[in-house]
XYZ file of C-alpha atoms in Angstrom:
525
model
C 92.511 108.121 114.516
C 92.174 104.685 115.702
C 88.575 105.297 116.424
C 87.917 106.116 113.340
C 89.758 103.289 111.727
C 87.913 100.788 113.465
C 84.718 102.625 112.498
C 85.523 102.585 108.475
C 87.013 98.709 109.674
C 83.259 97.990 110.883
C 81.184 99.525 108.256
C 83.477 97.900 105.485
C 82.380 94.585 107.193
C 78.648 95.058 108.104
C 78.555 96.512 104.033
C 80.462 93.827 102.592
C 78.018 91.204 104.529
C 74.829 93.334 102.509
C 76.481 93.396 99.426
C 76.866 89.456 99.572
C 73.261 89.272 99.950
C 72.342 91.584 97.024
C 74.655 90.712 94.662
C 77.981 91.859 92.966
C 78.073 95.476 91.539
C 80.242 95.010 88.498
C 82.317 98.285 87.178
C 84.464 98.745 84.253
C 86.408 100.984 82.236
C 83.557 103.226 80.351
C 79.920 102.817 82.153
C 76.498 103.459 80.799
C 74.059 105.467 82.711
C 70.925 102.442 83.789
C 68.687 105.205 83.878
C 68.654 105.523 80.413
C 69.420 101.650 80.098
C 68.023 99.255 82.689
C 69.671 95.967 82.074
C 69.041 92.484 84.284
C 72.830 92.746 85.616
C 72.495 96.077 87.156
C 75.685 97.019 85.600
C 76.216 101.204 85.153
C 75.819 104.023 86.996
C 72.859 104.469 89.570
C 71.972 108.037 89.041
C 71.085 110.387 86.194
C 73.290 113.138 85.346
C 70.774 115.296 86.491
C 70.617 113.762 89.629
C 74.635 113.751 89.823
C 74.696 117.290 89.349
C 72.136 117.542 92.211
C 71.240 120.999 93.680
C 74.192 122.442 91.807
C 77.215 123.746 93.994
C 75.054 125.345 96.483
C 77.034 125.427 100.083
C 77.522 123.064 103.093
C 73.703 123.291 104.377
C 72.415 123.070 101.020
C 70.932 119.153 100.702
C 71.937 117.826 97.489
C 74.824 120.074 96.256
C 78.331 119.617 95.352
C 79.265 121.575 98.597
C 77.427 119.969 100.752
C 78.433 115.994 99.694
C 81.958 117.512 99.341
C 82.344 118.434 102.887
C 79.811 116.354 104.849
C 79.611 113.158 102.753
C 83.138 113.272 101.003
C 83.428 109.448 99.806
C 80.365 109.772 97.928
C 81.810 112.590 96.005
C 84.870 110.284 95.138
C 82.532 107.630 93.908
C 80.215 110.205 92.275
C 83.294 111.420 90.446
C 84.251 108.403 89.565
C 81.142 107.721 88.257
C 81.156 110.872 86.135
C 84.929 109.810 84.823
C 83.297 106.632 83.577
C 80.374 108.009 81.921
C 79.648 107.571 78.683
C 78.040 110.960 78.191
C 75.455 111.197 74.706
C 74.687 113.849 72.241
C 71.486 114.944 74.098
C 74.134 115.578 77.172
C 76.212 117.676 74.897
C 78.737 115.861 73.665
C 79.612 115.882 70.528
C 82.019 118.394 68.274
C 85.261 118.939 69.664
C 87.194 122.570 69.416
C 86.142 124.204 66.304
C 84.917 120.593 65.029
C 88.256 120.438 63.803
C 88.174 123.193 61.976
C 90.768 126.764 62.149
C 94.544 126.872 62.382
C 96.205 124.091 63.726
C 99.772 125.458 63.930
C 98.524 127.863 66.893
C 95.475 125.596 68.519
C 96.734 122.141 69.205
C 93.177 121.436 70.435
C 91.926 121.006 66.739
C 93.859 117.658 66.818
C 92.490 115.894 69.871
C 90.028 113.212 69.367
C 86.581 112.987 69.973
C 85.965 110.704 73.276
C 82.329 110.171 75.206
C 83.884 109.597 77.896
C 87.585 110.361 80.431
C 87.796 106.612 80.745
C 87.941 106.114 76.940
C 91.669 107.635 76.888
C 92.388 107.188 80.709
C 90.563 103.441 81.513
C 92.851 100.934 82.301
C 93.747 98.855 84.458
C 90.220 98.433 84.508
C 87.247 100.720 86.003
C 90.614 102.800 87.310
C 91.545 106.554 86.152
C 94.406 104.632 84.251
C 96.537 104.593 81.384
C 95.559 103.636 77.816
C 94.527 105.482 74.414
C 96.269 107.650 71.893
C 95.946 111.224 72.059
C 96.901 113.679 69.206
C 98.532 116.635 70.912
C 101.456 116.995 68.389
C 101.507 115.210 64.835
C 103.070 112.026 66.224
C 100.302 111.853 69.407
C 101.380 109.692 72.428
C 99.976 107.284 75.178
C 97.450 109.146 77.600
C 99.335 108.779 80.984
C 97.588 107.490 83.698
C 96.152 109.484 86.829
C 97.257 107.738 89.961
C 98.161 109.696 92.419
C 97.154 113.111 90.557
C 95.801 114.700 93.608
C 99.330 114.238 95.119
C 100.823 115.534 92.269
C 98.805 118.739 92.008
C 99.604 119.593 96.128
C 103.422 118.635 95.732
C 103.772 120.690 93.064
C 101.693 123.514 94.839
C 103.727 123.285 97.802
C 107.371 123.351 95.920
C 106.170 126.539 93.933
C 105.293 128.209 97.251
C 108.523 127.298 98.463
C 110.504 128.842 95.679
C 108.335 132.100 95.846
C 109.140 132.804 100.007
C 112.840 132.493 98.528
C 112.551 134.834 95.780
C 110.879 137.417 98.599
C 113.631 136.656 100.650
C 116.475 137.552 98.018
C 114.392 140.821 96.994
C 113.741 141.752 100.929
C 118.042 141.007 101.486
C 118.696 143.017 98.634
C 117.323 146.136 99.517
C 118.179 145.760 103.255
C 122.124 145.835 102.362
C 121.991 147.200 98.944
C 123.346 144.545 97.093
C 122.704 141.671 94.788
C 121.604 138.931 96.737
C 121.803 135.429 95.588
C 119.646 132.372 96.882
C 119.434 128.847 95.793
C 115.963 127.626 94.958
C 115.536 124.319 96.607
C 112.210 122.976 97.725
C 111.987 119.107 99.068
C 115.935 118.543 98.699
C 115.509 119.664 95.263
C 117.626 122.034 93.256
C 115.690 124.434 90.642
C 118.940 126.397 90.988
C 119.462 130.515 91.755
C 117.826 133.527 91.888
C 119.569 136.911 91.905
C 117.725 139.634 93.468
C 119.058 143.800 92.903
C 118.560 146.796 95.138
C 116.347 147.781 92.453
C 113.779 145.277 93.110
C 114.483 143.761 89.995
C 115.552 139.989 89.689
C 117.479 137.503 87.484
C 115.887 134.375 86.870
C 118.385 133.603 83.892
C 119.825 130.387 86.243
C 116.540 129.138 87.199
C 116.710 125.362 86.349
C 113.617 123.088 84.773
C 110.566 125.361 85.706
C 109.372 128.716 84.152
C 110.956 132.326 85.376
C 107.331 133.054 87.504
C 108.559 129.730 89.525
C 105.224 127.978 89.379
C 105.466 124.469 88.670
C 102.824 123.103 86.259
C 102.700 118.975 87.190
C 100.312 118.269 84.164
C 100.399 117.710 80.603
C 104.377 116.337 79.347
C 105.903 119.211 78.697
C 104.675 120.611 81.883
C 101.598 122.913 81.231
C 99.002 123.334 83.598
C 99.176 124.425 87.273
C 95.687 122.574 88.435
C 93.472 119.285 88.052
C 90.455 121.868 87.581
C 92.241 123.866 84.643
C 92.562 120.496 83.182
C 89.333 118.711 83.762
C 87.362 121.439 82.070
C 89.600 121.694 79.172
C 89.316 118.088 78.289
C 85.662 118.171 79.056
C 85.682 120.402 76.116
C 88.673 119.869 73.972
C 88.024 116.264 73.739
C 84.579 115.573 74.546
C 82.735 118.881 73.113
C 81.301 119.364 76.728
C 81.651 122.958 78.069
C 81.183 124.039 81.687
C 80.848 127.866 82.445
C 83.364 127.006 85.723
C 83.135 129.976 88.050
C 86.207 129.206 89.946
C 88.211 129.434 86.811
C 86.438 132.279 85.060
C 87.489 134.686 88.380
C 90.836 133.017 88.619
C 91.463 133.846 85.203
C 90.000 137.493 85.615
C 92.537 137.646 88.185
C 90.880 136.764 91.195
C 92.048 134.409 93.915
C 89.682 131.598 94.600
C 89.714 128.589 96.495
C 88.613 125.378 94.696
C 86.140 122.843 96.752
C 89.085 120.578 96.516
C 91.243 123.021 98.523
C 93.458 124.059 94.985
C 93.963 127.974 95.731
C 93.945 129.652 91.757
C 95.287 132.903 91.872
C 94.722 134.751 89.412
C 96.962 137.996 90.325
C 100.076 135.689 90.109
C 99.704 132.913 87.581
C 98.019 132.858 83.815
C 94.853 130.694 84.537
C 92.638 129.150 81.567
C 89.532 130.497 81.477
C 86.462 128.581 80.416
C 85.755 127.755 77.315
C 82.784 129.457 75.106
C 79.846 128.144 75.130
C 78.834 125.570 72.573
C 78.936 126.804 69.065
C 75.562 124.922 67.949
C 72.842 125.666 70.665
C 75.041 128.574 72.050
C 74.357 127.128 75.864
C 77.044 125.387 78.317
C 75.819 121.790 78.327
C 77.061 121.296 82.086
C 76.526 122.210 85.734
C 79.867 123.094 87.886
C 78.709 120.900 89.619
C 80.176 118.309 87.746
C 83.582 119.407 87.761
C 83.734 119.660 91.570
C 82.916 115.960 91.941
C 85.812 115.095 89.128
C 88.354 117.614 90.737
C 87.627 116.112 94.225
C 87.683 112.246 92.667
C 91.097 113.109 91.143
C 92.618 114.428 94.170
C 91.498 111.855 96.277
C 92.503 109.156 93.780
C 94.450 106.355 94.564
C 98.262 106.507 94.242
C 99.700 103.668 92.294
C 100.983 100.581 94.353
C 103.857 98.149 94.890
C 104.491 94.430 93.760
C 106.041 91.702 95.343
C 109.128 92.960 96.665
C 112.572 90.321 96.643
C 116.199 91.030 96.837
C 116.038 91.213 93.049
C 114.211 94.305 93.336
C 116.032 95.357 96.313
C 119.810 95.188 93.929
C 117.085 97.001 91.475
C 116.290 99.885 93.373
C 120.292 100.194 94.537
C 121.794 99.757 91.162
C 118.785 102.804 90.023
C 120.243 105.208 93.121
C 123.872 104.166 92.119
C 123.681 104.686 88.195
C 122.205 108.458 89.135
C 118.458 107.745 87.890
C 117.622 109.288 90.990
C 118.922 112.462 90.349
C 115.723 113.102 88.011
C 113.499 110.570 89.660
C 113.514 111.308 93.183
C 111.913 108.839 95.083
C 109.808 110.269 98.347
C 108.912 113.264 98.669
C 106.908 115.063 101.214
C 103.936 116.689 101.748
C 103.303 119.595 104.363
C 99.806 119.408 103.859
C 97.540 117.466 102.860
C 94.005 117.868 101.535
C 92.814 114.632 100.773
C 90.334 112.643 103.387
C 92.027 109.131 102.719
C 95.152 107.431 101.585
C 95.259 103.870 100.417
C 98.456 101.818 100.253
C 98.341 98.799 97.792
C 101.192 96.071 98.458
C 101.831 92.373 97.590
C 99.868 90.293 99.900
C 99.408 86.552 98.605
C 97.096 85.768 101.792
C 94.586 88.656 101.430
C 94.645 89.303 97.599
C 92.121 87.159 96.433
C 92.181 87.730 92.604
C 95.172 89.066 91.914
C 97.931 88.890 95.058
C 97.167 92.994 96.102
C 95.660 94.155 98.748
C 94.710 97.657 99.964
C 94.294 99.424 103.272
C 92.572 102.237 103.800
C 93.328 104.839 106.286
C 91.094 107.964 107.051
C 92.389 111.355 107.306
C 89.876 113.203 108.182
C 87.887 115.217 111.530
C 84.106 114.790 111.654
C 82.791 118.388 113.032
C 79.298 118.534 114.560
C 78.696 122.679 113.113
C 75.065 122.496 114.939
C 72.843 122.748 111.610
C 71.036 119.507 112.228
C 72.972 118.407 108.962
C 75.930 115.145 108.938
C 78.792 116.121 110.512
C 81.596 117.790 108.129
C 84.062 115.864 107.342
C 87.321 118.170 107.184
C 90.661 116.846 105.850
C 93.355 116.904 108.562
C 95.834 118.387 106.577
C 98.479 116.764 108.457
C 101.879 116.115 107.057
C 102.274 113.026 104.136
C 105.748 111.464 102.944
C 104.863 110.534 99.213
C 106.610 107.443 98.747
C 107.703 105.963 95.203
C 106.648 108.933 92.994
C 109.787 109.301 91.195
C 110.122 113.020 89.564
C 111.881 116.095 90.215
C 108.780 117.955 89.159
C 111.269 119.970 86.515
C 111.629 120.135 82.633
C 114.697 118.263 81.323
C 116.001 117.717 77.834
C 116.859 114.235 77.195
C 118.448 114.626 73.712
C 116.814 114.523 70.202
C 115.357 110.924 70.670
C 112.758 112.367 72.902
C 112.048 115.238 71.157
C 108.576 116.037 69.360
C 107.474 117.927 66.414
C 104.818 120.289 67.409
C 102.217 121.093 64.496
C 103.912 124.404 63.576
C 106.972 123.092 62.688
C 109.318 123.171 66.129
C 110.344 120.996 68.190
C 109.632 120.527 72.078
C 112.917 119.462 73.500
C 112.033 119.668 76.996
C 109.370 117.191 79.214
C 108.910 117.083 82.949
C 110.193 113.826 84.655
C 107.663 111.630 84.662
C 106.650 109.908 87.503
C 107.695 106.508 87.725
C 104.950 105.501 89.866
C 102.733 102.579 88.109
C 105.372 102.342 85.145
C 105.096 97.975 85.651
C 101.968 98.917 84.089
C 102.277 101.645 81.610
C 104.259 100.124 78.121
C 104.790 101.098 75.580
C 107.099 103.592 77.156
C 108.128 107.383 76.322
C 106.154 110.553 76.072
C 104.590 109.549 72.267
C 104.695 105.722 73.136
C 107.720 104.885 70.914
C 109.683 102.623 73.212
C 108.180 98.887 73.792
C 109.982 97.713 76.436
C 111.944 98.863 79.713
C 115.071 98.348 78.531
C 114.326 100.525 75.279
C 113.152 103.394 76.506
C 116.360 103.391 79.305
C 118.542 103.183 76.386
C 116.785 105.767 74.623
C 117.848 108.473 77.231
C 120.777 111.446 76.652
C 120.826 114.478 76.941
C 121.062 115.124 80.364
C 120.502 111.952 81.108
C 123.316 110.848 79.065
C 125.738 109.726 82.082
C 123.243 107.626 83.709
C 122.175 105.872 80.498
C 125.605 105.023 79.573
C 126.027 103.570 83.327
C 123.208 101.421 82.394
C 124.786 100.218 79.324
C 127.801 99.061 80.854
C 125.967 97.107 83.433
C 126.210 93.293 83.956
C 123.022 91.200 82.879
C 122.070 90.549 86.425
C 122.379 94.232 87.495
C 120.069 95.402 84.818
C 117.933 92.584 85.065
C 117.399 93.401 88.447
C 116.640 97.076 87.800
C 113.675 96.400 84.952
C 112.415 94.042 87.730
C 112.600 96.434 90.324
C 110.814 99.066 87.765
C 108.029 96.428 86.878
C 106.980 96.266 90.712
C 105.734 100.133 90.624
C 102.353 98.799 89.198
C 99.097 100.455 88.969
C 95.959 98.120 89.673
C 92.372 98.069 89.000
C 89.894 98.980 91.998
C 87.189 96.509 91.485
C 89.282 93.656 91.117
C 91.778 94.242 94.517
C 90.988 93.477 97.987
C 90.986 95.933 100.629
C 89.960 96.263 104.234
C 86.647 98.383 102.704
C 85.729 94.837 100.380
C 88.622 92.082 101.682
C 86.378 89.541 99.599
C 85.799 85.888 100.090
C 87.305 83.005 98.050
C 84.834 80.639 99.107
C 82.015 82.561 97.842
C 80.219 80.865 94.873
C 81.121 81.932 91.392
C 84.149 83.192 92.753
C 86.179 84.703 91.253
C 83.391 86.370 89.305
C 82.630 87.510 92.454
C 84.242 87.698 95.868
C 87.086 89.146 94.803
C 87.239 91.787 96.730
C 87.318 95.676 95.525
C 87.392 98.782 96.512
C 84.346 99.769 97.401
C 83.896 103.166 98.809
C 80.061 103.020 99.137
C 80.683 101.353 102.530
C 81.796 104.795 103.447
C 78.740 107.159 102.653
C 76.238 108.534 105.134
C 73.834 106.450 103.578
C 75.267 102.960 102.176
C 72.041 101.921 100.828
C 71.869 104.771 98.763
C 74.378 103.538 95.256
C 75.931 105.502 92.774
């Protein structure tokens, strides 16, 4: 590990040193592509979309393919995906008319209400040039605030793991059960965290009637508020289409959903002979084609679950009483704080913390680490670049990964008339960042939305009521140091910056640049 720390250390540096010679690559929220519009600045993204979607998915010894930059040139894939998150796609690309242009039944396809975006970083853009938070999106008649995607990837394996969990527990209550002929009962816990029993019969049969926050199958879905959707793929494709008009015949999910099991290039395993997977969507109702290569989605679903978690402010005993008045008020009972990971797929973790000294531009600074083994295979090609899948304690995430009703001031009118009265726990994770506050973006400040809770979470907010000024003070403060940050604007040990450097802070800033990290540096995105 340390050798290949000091490797990404040295690259970062010789890079940076290039970079200062050629100039500053600015990013932000929503790019345009400079092959289609040069400009002096050499603002945008480098490639085409044809050339982004390269030789197609192809496999690891196949030059140019999804595949092959996934596994032997993985940070280029982040930045490609990143790229393609950015990108403001046109009509000649396919976007264009979203589901049905708008047009069928609304009470049973929300889809017909979502917007009409060119591009993921129009609802999810800030901070920015970051997957962030930001935008209004019409999924029920009073819409909400698109969350932000920090830390998705994390998300997406947590949750995998916890539902795998549950499932060798429901086996084990069915195999008791028939051993000693009797009703065997089991607590579901996964991570220190109750989703309460199962009760298995002789039969076979079992009782999932005291299952807490998650469906009877026992498969958590981390995405969308009211808990959804099992994977970042499933997701990325359907707002490709839902909200952009862009459809992509995906071949992962199109098996998974035929009930197949597949592995994902991002490691996600989709089976289809135990969950409901979304299939793809139709191809496009005017030219009757699908407007995108595969392709594409592998280099969005391996950005997303490489993507930066969210990071932490300036920490002072204010936050400190914060944090301990949160645990002792019984917050934590929904918003657990760390939770672990058994294995991870990702090739890199950055941790972002207050660092007056090395945070040029705005007192952050990130630190990469690599977690991943290079593997000479003997085809004359890069080495591959496998994730370690070591262990990972997820620190700061803040969610229970389970459904919760918190009374009829969160609830939401769906379009046919009903409510939803239940919402995962939202991860706390970047929420410094994220106001307004709430599922539909009805609370403006901290303090609001804490005082909007019942419910279940009635206890807690009434502790919070009765606290002194100073105690809830400090909590809010505590809250506003989970903060998310924008990449091109923080320092880090790929792109610590330079505060001498003239024009700064226009430039020499510092960012996270991840081109320092490719097989070929000269070679932009």
């Amino acid at each position: 590990m340390y050798s290949l720390l000091k490797s990404m250390h040295m690259r970062a540096v010789v890079w940076f040193v290039v970079m200062g010679c050629l100039g500053p690559a600015l990013t932000f929220a929503q790019l345009t592509d400079r092959t289609q519009a040069p400009n002096t600045a050499k603002a945008g993204i480098g490639k085409s979309l044809q050339d982004e979607a390269g030789a197609g998915r192809g496999d690891a010894n196949t030059w140019g393919s999804s595949t092959f930059i996934i596994q032997r040139d993985p940070f280029r894939s982040i930045r490609r995906g990143r790229q393609l998150f950015q990108r403001k796609f046109t009509h000649l690309q396919g976007q264009g008319a979203n589901d049905g242009d708008g047009t069928g039944d609304l009470n049973s396809n929300g889809a017909l209400g979502a917007g009409l975006s060119d591009s993921c970083a129009l609802c999810h853009g800030r901070p920015r040039g970051s997957a962030g938070t930001g935008g209004n999106v019409a999924t029920r008649p009073d819409s909400r605030d698109a969350p932000h995607l920090f830390g998705l990837g994390l998300r997406e394996m947590l949750a995998d793991e916890i539902t795998g969990d549950l499932r060798i527990i429901r086996q084990q209550a069915i195999a008791q059960a028939h051993q000693t002929g009797r009703s065997v009962t089991l607590p579901l816990t996964s991570k220190r965290i109750s989703y309460g029993v199962i009760t298995a019969s002789p039969s076979g049969s079992v009782d999932t009637s005291k299952v807490q926050g998650i469906d009877p199958d026992l498969r958590i879905k981390p995405f969308f508020a009211e808990g959804s959707t099992i994977s970042m793929r499933e997701f990325i494709v359907g707002a490709l289409h839902k909200e952009m008009g862009l459809e992509v015949n995906d071949p992962d999910l199109a098996r998974a959903a035929a009930g197949q099991k597949v592995v994902t290039p991002a490691g996600m395993v989709l089976d289809g002979t135990q969950d409901a997977i979304s299939p793809p969507p139709a191809p496009d109702a005017e030219s009757g084609q699908y407007e995108l290569d595969p392709a594409i989605v592998d280099h969005l679903e391996f950005y997303l679950l490489n993507y930066f978690k969210p990071g932490l402010d300036k920490q002072t005993t204010a936050t400190a009483l914060g944090r301990s008045v949160f645990n002792r008020i019984g917050c934590n009972s929904c918003h657990v704080s760390d939770l672990t990971i058994n294995h991870d797929r990702r090739v890199a973790d950055l941790e972002t913390v207050y660092d007056p000294v090395r945070g040029n531009f705005n007192n952050l600074f990130a630190t990469a680490t690599a977690l991943f083994n290079s593997l000479d295979d003997g085809s004359g090609n890069p080495p591959l670049k496998q994730p370690q899948g070591n262990s990972f304690v997820v620190k700061n995430i803040f969610t229970d990964f389970k459904r919760h009703d918190l009374g009829p001031n969160f609830y939401e009118r769906n379009y046919d008339g009903t409510l939803q009265q239940v919402f995962l726990t939202r991860p706390l994770w970047g929420v410094g960042s994220t106001g307004p506050y709430g599922h539909d973006g009805r609370s403006m400040t901290l303090d609001n939305v804490i005082l909007r809770h019942g419910g279940e979470s009635q206890a807690s907010r009434d502790a919070y009521a009765k606290l002194a000024g100073p105690e809830s003070d400090a909590l809010q403060k505590f809250l506003n140091s989970l903060v998310l940050f924008p990449p091109d604007d923080t320092a880090s040990t790929l792109d610590p910056g330079n505060r001498t450097t003239p024009g700064f802070p226009q430039v020499g800033h510092g960012s996270i640049k991840l081109t320092v990290l490719f097989n070929d540096p000269t070679d932009p995105e």
